Coordinates of C-alpha atoms in Angstrom, one line a residue:
Chain A
S519 CA -4.7 16.3 16.6
Q520 CA -5.4 13.6 14.1
T521 CA -8.7 13.4 12.2
I522 CA -10.1 11.0 9.6
H523 CA -12.6 11.9 7.0
Q524 CA -14.7 9.7 4.8
W525 CA -17.0 10.6 2.0
P526 CA -19.7 10.4 0.9
A527 CA -21.7 9.6 4.1
T528 CA -24.4 7.9 2.1
L529 CA -24.5 6.5 -1.5
V530 CA -27.1 4.8 -3.6
Q531 CA -25.8 3.1 -6.7
P532 CA -27.3 0.8 -9.3
V533 CA -26.1 -2.7 -9.8
G534 CA -23.2 -2.8 -12.2
S535 CA -22.1 0.8 -11.6
P536 CA -18.5 1.7 -10.4
L537 CA -17.7 2.8 -6.9
S538 CA -15.1 5.1 -5.4
L539 CA -15.1 5.8 -1.6
E540 CA -12.4 8.1 -0.3
C541 CA -10.8 8.3 3.1
T542 CA -8.2 10.9 4.2
V543 CA -6.3 11.2 7.5
E544 CA -4.9 14.5 8.8
G545 CA -2.3 15.1 11.6
T546 CA -0.2 12.0 11.3
S547 CA 2.4 10.6 8.9
N548 CA 2.7 7.1 7.5
P549 CA -0.4 5.7 9.2
N550 CA -1.6 2.1 8.8
L551 CA -4.9 2.4 6.9
Y552 CA -7.9 0.0 6.9
W553 CA -11.2 -0.6 5.1
Y554 CA -13.9 -2.5 6.9
R555 CA -17.4 -3.5 6.1
Q556 CA -19.9 -3.7 8.9
A557 CA -23.0 -5.8 8.5
A558 CA -26.0 -5.3 10.9
G559 CA -25.4 -7.3 14.1
R560 CA -22.0 -8.5 13.1
G561 CA -18.4 -7.6 13.9
L562 CA -16.3 -5.6 11.5
Q563 CA -14.9 -7.5 8.6
L564 CA -11.5 -6.3 7.5
L565 CA -11.4 -5.8 3.7
F566 CA -8.0 -4.2 3.0
Y567 CA -5.2 -2.7 4.9
S568 CA -2.1 -0.7 3.9
V569 CA 1.2 0.0 5.7
G570 CA 2.4 2.5 3.1
I571 CA 1.9 4.1 -0.3
G572 CA 1.1 1.6 -2.9
Q573 CA 1.1 -1.3 -0.4
I574 CA -2.3 -3.0 -0.1
S575 CA -3.1 -6.3 1.5
S576 CA -6.5 -7.9 0.7
E577 CA -8.1 -9.9 3.4
V578 CA -11.2 -11.1 1.6
P579 CA -11.4 -11.9 -2.1
Q580 CA -14.3 -10.1 -3.6
N581 CA -15.6 -7.5 -6.0
L582 CA -13.7 -4.6 -4.4
S583 CA -10.2 -3.2 -4.6
A584 CA -8.3 -0.5 -2.7
S585 CA -5.5 1.9 -3.5
R586 CA -3.3 4.3 -1.6
P587 CA -2.1 6.9 -4.0
Q588 CA -0.8 9.2 -1.2
D589 CA 0.4 8.7 2.3
R590 CA -2.8 9.7 4.0
Q591 CA -5.4 8.8 1.3
F592 CA -7.1 5.5 1.0
I593 CA -9.6 4.7 -1.7
L594 CA -12.1 1.8 -2.0
S595 CA -13.2 1.0 -5.5
S596 CA -15.2 -1.4 -7.6
K597 CA -15.6 -1.6 -11.3
K598 CA -19.1 -3.2 -11.2
L599 CA -21.1 -3.2 -8.0
L600 CA -23.2 -6.2 -6.9
L601 CA -26.2 -6.3 -4.7
S602 CA -24.2 -8.0 -2.1
D603 CA -21.9 -5.0 -1.9
S604 CA -24.5 -3.1 0.1
G605 CA -23.4 -2.2 3.6
F606 CA -21.7 0.2 5.9
Y607 CA -18.1 0.8 5.0
L608 CA -15.6 2.2 7.5
C609 CA -12.1 3.5 7.1
A610 CA -9.7 3.5 10.0
W611 CA -6.1 4.4 10.8
S612 CA -3.6 3.4 13.4
V613 CA 0.0 4.1 14.3
T614 CA 0.9 0.5 14.4
K615 CA -0.9 -2.7 13.6
G616 CA -2.4 -4.7 16.4
A617 CA -0.8 -2.8 19.3
Q618 CA -2.4 0.6 19.1
P619 CA -6.0 1.7 18.8
Q620 CA -7.6 2.0 15.4
H621 CA -9.5 5.2 14.9
F622 CA -12.5 5.2 12.6
G623 CA -14.2 7.6 10.3
D624 CA -18.0 8.0 10.3
G625 CA -18.5 5.5 7.5
T626 CA -20.4 5.4 4.2
R627 CA -23.8 3.7 4.0
L628 CA -23.8 2.1 0.5
S629 CA -27.1 0.9 -0.9
I630 CA -27.2 -1.0 -4.2
L631 CA -30.4 -1.0 -6.2
Chain B
G802 CA -15.1 -12.7 20.4
E803 CA -18.7 -12.4 21.0
S804 CA -21.2 -14.5 19.2
V805 CA -22.1 -13.4 15.7
G806 CA -25.7 -12.9 15.0
L807 CA -28.4 -10.6 13.7
H808 CA -29.7 -9.7 17.1
L809 CA -27.3 -7.9 19.4
P810 CA -27.3 -8.7 23.1
T811 CA -28.9 -5.8 25.0
L812 CA -28.5 -4.2 28.3
S813 CA -30.9 -1.7 29.7
V814 CA -30.0 0.4 32.8
Q815 CA -31.5 3.2 34.7
E816 CA -29.7 6.6 34.4
G817 CA -27.2 6.9 37.3
D818 CA -26.7 3.2 37.7
N819 CA -23.4 1.5 36.8
S820 CA -23.3 -0.6 33.6
I821 CA -21.2 -3.7 33.0
I822 CA -20.7 -5.0 29.4
N823 CA -19.0 -8.3 28.9
C824 CA -16.9 -9.8 26.1
A825 CA -15.5 -13.3 25.8
Y826 CA -12.5 -13.7 23.5
S827 CA -11.1 -16.8 22.0
N828 CA -7.4 -16.4 21.4
S829 CA -5.3 -17.0 24.5
A830 CA -2.3 -15.4 22.6
S831 CA -4.1 -12.1 22.3
D832 CA -2.2 -9.4 24.1
Y833 CA -4.1 -6.2 23.3
F834 CA -7.7 -5.4 23.7
I835 CA -9.9 -2.4 22.9
W836 CA -13.4 -1.2 23.8
Y837 CA -15.3 0.9 21.3
K838 CA -18.6 2.8 21.4
Q839 CA -20.7 3.2 18.3
E840 CA -23.7 5.5 18.1
S841 CA -26.3 5.0 15.4
G842 CA -25.0 6.0 11.9
K843 CA -21.5 6.8 13.1
G844 CA -18.2 5.1 13.2
P845 CA -16.8 3.3 16.3
Q846 CA -15.2 5.6 18.8
F847 CA -12.3 4.4 20.9
I848 CA -13.0 4.3 24.6
I849 CA -10.2 2.5 26.4
D850 CA -7.6 -0.2 25.7
I851 CA -5.7 -2.6 27.9
R852 CA -2.7 -4.8 27.3
S853 CA -2.3 -8.4 28.6
N854 CA 0.2 -7.4 31.3
M855 CA -2.5 -5.5 33.1
D856 CA -5.7 -6.7 34.8
K857 CA -7.4 -3.4 35.1
R858 CA -7.3 0.0 33.6
Q859 CA -9.4 3.1 34.4
G860 CA -10.5 6.1 32.4
Q861 CA -13.0 8.8 32.9
R862 CA -16.1 7.0 34.3
V863 CA -14.9 3.7 32.6
T864 CA -13.0 0.8 33.8
V865 CA -11.8 -2.2 31.8
L866 CA -11.1 -5.5 33.5
L867 CA -9.2 -8.3 31.9
N868 CA -9.3 -11.9 33.1
K869 CA -6.8 -13.9 31.0
T870 CA -7.6 -17.1 32.8
V871 CA -11.1 -17.3 31.5
K872 CA -10.5 -15.1 28.5
H873 CA -13.0 -12.5 29.6
L874 CA -13.0 -8.7 29.2
S875 CA -15.5 -6.3 30.7
L876 CA -16.3 -2.6 30.5
Q877 CA -17.7 -0.9 33.5
I878 CA -19.4 2.5 33.1
A879 CA -20.0 4.4 36.2
A880 CA -23.1 6.6 36.7
T881 CA -24.5 5.8 33.3
Q882 CA -26.0 8.7 31.4
P883 CA -28.4 8.9 28.4
G884 CA -25.5 9.9 26.2
D885 CA -23.9 6.5 26.9
S886 CA -26.7 4.8 25.0
A887 CA -24.9 3.0 22.0
V888 CA -23.5 -0.3 20.9
Y889 CA -20.3 -1.3 22.7
F890 CA -17.9 -3.8 21.3
C891 CA -14.6 -5.2 22.1
A892 CA -11.7 -6.0 19.9
E893 CA -8.6 -8.3 20.3
N894 CA -5.5 -8.7 18.3
D895 CA -5.0 -12.0 16.6
N896 CA -1.8 -13.9 15.6
N897 CA -1.4 -11.7 12.5
N898 CA -1.9 -8.6 14.6
D899 CA -5.2 -7.9 12.9
M900 CA -7.9 -6.7 15.2
R901 CA -10.9 -9.0 15.6
F902 CA -14.1 -7.2 16.6
G903 CA -17.1 -8.6 18.4
A904 CA -20.6 -7.9 17.3
G905 CA -21.4 -5.7 20.3
T906 CA -23.9 -5.1 23.0
R907 CA -26.6 -2.5 22.8
L908 CA -26.8 -0.3 25.9
T909 CA -30.0 1.6 26.5
V910 CA -30.1 4.1 29.3
K911 CA -33.6 4.9 30.7
P912 CA -34.0 8.4 32.1

């Protein structure tokens, strides 16, 4: 069966520091991968998605970037964090885009001080 | 999708009762819909999905109903249990096949 792992679960970082959140998927090949941010009381905001290694689409211009160095690895990064980057970040995978369920990791709670 | 705001709609039910959670979607061209359950501090968990060529789909203790005429989706949970307490939200695909997620409804089950 397929599993998705995200780490760390929680992270506290100072403003201006770099960020690296990692997500890996097991049990499937060539998944579609997604990074979302979830604000309290709001729907999920799609940040990036990837259909293959090295292929990244950015949905919202901002202080973050994503990379997919391996088929089942998706990384969310920032060179300099802003206070507004605080939030709950979720990684997800799916077989296809828009026609099959997306399956989510347990998220990273990021707090910027 | 559902209205966006800081305060989620809430539904409180007695253990053993049936729960109905509703979702209004906006895109008449959407043809795929999902219900998720999210417990505090965890990622969303897939419950059930439905495609637009169906009106109803049943799972274990859950039923999803789709009314395309009024763009309405509902999730029915039979014999609600304390472990069902969570935020439930719907998702629809858009014209780019991205999934658009509602803010959710908080279900509280009283023992």
